[in-house]
Short mmCIF file of C-alpha atoms in Angstrom, two decimals:
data_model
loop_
_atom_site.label_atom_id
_atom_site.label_comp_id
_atom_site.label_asym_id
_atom_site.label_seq_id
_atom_site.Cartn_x
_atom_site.Cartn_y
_atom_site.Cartn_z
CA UNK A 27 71.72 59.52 106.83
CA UNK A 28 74.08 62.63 107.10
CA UNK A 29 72.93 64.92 108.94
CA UNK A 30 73.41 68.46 107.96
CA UNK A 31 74.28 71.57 111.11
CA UNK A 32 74.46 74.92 110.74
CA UNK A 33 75.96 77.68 112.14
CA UNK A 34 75.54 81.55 112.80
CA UNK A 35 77.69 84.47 113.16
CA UNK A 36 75.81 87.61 113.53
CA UNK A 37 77.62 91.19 113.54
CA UNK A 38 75.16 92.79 115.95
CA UNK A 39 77.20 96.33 115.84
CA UNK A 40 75.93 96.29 112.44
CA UNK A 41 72.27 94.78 112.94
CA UNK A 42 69.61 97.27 113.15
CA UNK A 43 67.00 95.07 114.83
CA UNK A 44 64.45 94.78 111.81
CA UNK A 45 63.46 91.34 112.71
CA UNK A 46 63.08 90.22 108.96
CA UNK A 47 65.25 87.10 110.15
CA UNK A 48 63.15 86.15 112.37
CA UNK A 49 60.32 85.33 110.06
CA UNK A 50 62.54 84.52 106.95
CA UNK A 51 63.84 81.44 109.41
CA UNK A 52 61.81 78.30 108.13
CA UNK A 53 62.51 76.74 111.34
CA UNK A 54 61.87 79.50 113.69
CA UNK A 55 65.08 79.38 115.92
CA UNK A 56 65.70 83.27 115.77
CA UNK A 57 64.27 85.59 118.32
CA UNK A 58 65.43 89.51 119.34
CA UNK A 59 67.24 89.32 122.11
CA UNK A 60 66.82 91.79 125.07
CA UNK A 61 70.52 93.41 124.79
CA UNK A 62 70.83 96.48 122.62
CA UNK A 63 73.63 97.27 120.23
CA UNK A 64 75.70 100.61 120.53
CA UNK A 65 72.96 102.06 118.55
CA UNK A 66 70.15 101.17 120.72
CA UNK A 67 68.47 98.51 118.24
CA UNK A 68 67.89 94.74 119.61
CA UNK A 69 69.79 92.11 117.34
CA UNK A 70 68.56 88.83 116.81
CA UNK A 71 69.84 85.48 118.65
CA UNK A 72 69.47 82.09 118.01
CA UNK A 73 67.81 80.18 120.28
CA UNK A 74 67.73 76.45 119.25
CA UNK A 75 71.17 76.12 117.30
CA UNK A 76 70.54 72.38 117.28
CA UNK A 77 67.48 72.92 114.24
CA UNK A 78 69.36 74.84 111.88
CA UNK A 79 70.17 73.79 108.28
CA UNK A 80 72.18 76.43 107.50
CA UNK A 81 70.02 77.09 104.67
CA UNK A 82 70.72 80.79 105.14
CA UNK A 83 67.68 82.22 104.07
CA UNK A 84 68.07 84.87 107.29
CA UNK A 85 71.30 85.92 105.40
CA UNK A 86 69.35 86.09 101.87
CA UNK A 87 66.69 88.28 103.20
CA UNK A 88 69.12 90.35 105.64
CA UNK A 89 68.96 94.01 103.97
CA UNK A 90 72.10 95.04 106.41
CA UNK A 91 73.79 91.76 105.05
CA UNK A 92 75.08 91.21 109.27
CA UNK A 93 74.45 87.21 109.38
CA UNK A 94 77.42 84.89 108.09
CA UNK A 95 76.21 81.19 107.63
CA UNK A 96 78.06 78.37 107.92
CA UNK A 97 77.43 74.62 107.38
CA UNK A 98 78.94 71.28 108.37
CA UNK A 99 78.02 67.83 107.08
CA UNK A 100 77.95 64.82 109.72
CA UNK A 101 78.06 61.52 108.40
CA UNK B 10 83.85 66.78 108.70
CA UNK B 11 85.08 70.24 107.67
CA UNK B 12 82.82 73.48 107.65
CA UNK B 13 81.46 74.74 104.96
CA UNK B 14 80.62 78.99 104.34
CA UNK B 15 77.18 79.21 103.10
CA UNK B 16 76.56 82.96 102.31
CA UNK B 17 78.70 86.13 103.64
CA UNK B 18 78.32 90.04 103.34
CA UNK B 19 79.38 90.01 99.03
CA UNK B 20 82.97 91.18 98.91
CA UNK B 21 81.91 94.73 97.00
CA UNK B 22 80.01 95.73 99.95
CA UNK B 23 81.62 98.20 101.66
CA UNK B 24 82.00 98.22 105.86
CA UNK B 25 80.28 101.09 105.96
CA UNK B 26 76.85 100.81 107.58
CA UNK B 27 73.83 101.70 105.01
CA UNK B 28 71.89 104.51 105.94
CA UNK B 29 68.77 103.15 105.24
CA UNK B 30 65.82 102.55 107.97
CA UNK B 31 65.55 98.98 109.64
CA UNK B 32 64.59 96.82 106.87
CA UNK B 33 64.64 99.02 104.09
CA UNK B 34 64.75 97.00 101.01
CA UNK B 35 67.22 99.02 99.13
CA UNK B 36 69.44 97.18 101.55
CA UNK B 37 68.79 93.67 99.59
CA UNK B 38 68.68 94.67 96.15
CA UNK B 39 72.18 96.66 97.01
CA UNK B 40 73.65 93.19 98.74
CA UNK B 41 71.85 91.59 95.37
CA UNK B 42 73.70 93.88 93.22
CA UNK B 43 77.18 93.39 94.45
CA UNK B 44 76.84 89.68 94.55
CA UNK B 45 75.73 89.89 90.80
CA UNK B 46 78.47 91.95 89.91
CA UNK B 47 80.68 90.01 91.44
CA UNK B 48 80.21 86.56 90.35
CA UNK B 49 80.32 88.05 86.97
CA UNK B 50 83.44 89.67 87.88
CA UNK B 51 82.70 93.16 86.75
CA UNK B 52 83.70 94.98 89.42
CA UNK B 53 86.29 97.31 87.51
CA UNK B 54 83.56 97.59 84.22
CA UNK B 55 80.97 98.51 85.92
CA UNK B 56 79.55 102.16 86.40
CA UNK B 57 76.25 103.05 87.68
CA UNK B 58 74.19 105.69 88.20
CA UNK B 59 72.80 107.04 91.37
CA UNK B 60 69.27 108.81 91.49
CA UNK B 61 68.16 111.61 94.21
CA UNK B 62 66.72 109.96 96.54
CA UNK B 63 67.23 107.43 99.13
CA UNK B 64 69.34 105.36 97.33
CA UNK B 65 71.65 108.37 96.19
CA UNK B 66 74.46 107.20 98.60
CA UNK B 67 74.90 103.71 96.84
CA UNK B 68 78.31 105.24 95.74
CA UNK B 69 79.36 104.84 99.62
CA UNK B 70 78.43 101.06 99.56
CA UNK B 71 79.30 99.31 96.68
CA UNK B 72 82.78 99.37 95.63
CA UNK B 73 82.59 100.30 91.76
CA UNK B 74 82.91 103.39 90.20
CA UNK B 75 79.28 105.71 90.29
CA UNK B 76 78.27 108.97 89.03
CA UNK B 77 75.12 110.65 90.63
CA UNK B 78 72.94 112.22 88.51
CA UNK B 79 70.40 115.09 88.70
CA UNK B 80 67.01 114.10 89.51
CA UNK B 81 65.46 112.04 87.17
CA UNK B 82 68.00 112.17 84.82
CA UNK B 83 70.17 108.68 85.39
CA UNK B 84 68.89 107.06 82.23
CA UNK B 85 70.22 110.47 79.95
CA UNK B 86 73.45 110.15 81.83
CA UNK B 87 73.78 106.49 81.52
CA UNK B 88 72.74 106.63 77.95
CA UNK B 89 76.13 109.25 77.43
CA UNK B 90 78.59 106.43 79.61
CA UNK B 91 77.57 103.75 77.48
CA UNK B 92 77.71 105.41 74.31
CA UNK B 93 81.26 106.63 75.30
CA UNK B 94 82.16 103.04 77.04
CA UNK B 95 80.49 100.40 75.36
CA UNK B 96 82.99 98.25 76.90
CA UNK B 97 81.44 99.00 80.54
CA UNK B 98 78.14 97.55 82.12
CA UNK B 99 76.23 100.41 82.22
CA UNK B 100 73.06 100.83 84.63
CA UNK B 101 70.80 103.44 86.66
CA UNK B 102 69.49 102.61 90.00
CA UNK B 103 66.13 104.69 90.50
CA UNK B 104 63.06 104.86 92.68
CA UNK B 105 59.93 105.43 91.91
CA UNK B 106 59.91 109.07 92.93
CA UNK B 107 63.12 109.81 90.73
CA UNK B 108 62.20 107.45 87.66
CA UNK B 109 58.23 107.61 87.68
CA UNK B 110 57.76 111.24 88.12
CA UNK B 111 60.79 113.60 87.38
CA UNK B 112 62.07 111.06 84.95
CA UNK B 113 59.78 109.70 82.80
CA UNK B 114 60.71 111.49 79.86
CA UNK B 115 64.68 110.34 80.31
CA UNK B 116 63.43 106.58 80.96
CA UNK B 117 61.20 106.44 78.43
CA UNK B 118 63.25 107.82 74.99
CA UNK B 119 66.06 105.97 76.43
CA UNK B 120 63.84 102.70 76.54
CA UNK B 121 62.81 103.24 72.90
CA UNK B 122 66.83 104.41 71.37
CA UNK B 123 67.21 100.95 72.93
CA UNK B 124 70.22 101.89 74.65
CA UNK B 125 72.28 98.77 75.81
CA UNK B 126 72.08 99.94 79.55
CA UNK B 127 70.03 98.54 82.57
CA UNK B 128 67.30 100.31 84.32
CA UNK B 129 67.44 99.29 87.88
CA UNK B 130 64.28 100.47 89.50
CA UNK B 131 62.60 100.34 93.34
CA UNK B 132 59.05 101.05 93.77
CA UNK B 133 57.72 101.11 97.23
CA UNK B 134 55.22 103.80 96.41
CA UNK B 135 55.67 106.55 97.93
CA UNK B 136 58.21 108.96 98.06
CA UNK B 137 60.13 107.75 101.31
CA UNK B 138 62.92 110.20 101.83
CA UNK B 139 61.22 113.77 101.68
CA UNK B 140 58.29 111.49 104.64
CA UNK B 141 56.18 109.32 102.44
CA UNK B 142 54.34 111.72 100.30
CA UNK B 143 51.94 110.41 97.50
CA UNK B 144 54.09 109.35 94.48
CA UNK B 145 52.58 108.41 90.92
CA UNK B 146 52.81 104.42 92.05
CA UNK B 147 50.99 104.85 95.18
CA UNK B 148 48.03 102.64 95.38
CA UNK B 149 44.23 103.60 95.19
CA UNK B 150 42.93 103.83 98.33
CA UNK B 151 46.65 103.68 99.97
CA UNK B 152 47.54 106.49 103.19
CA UNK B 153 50.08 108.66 102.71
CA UNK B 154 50.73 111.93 104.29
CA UNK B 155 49.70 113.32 101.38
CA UNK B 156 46.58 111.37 100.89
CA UNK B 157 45.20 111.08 104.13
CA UNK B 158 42.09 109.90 103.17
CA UNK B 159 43.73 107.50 100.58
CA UNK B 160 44.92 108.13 97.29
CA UNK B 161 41.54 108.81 95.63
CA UNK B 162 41.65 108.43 91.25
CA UNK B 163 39.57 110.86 90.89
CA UNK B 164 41.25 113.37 92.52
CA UNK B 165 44.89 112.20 92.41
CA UNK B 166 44.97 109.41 88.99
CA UNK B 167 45.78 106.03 89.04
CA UNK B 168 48.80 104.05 90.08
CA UNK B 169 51.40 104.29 87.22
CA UNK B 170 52.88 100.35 85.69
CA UNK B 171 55.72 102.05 84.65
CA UNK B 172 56.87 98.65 83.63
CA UNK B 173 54.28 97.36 81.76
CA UNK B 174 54.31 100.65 79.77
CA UNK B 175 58.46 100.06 79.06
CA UNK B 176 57.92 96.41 78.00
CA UNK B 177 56.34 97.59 75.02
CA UNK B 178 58.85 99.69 73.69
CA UNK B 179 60.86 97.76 70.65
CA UNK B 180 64.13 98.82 72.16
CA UNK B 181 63.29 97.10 75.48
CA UNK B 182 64.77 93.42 75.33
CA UNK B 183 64.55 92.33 78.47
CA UNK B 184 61.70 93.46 81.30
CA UNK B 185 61.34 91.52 84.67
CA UNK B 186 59.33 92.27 88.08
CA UNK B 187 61.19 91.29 91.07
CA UNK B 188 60.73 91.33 94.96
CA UNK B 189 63.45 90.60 97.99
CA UNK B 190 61.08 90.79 100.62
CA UNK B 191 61.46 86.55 100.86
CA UNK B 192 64.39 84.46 100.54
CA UNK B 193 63.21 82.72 97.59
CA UNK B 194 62.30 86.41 96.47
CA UNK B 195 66.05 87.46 96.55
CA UNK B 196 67.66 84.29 94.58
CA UNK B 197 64.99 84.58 91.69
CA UNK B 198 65.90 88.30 91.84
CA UNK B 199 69.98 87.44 91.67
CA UNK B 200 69.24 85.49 88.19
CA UNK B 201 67.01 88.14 87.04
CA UNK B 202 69.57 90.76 87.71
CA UNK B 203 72.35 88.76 86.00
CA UNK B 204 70.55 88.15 82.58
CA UNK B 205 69.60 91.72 82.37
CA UNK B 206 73.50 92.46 82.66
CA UNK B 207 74.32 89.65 80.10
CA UNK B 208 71.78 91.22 77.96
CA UNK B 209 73.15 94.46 78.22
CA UNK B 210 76.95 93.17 77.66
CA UNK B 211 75.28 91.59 74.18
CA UNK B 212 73.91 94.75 72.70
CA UNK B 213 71.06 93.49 72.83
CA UNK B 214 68.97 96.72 74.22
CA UNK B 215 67.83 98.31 77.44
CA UNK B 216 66.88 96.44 80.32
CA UNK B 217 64.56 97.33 83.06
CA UNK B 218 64.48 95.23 86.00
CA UNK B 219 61.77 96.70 88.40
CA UNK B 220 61.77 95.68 92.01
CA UNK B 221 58.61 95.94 94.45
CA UNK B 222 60.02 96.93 97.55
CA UNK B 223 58.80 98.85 100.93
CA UNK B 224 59.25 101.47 102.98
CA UNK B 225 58.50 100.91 106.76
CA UNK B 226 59.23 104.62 107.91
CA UNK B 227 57.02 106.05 104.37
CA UNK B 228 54.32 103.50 105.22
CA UNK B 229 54.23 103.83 108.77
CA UNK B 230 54.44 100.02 109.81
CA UNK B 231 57.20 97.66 110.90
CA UNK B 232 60.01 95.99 108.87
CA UNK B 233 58.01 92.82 109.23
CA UNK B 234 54.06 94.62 108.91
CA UNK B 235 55.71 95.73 105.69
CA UNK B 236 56.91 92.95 104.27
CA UNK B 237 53.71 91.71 104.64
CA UNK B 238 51.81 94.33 103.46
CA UNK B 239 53.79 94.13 99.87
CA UNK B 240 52.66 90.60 99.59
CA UNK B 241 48.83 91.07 100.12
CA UNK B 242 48.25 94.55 98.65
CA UNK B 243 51.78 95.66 95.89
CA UNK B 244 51.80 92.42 94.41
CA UNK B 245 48.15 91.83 93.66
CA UNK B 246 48.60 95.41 91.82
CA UNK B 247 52.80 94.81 91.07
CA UNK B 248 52.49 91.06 90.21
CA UNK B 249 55.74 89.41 90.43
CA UNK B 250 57.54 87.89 86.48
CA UNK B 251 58.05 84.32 86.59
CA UNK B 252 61.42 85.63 85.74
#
């Protein structure tokens, strides 16, 4: 079965630490991390690459439209 | 095997970073916007109208051409563009402060001349930019700094369905209710948005396309308290078109 990865880029300059992400992620593999941005707001990291679909539903939901989502099939 | 893009900030948005609080939904439904204009590739026929309010600065975020109108008075101003440019996708992005209280005269005879614009408007009920002061949609029972003790009908009225009251108008074709507080929310909204633009294009009559959205600084709550807030007490009140 082909097995579908994802991957994330997030532009954490432009992030402003809402945390919408975080719950919008069906698989839970977001979480704020503890560094700040140059305007003082936590961004989001992902923590367990290996689960994500790249279904992009953080993306969808971002309102500050900072998450890029790519995907790769793997036969 | 190669990599794919899934989804990336929509081309129209501009780098500039949105004023809006963390969360803010205007954020969305301006990310929704550009994406719809530009799959329909629009971009240099479209004009909109910015309200006073938060939202006022959409001219410095999506790359089309805008005109900012005096309070309350987007749909009279749109109504003149598309008269003029009937060629142009026409369409007035509002809040609830600008379109349910200072505008509802403008809204409403531009609703029933049936003017072949769209009506884009964001309720999060209450007035967020002045600090989150009572506006006509603001729940019974809700806290605002202006209802302290909760927005009371006696005293203050009832929340206003500015949407339901539209709908009814003969010029009105097309009338939808639509959230981006999920992700499921935000593609249902996308198609919604894009049929009240194709409708508009047709002649076929105004469109309003509300969106139930929040305000975590007006409401006093988190991004993510908000979000779920809207689901258990806006959309019981605001419910959500099919679509």
């Amino acid at each position: 079965m082909a097995k579908i990865k994802g991957r994330l880029e997030i532009d954490k300059e432009r992030c402003k630490g809402c945390a919408v992400c975080l719950t919008a992620c069906p698989f839970s593999i977001l979480e704020l991390g503890r560094e700040v941005n140059s305007k003082g707001y936590n961004y989001p990291r992902v923590v367990d690459l290996e689960r994500c679909t790249g279904c992009a539903s953080c993306a969808t939901v971002c309102p500050d439209s900072c998450i890029t989502v790519y995907r790769t099939k793997q036969l | 095997m190669a990599e794919e893009l899934v989804y990336k900030k929509p081309r129209l948005l501009t780098d500039k970073d949105f004023h809006f609080c963390p969360g803010c939904s205007h954020g969305t439904i301006h990310k929704v916007i550009a994406e719809v204009i530009d799959q329909m590739g629009m971009e240099n026929s479209s004009i909109g109208i910015t309200p006073v309010g938060c939202s006022v600065l959409a001219y410095n975020y999506i790359d089309i051409d805008w005109v900012q109108a005096a309070h309350g008075r987007a749909c009279a101003v749109a109504t003149g563009i598309k008269r003029l440019n009937p060629s142009k996708l026409v369409f007035t992005y509002q809040g609830d402060g600008d379109l349910a209280a200072i505008g509802t005269g403008e809204t409403i005879h531009a609703a029933n001349r049936g003017d072949n614009i769209v009506v884009i408007y964001v309720n999060n009920a209450v007035y967020g930019m002045t600090g989150g002061q009572m506006a006509p949609t603001t729940l019974l029972g809700m806290k605002t700094v202006t209802t302290p003790n909760g927005r009371d009908a006696k005293l203050h009225g009832y929340p206003f369905k500015v949407g339901e009251m539209i709908s009814q108008l003969e010029g009105v074709c097309y009338f939808t209710r639509q959230s981006v507080h999920t992700a499921a929310g935000v593609r249902r909204a996308r198609k919604a948005l894009r049929r009240a633009f194709e409708l508009s294009m047709e002649g076929r009559g105004l469109s309003f396309v509300e969106f139930v959205g929040t305000c975590s600084s007006g409401w006093k709550m988190s991004a993510v308290e908000a979000n779920k807030w809207l689901d258990e007490n806006m959309l019981p009140f605001y419910p959500l078109s099919a679509e």
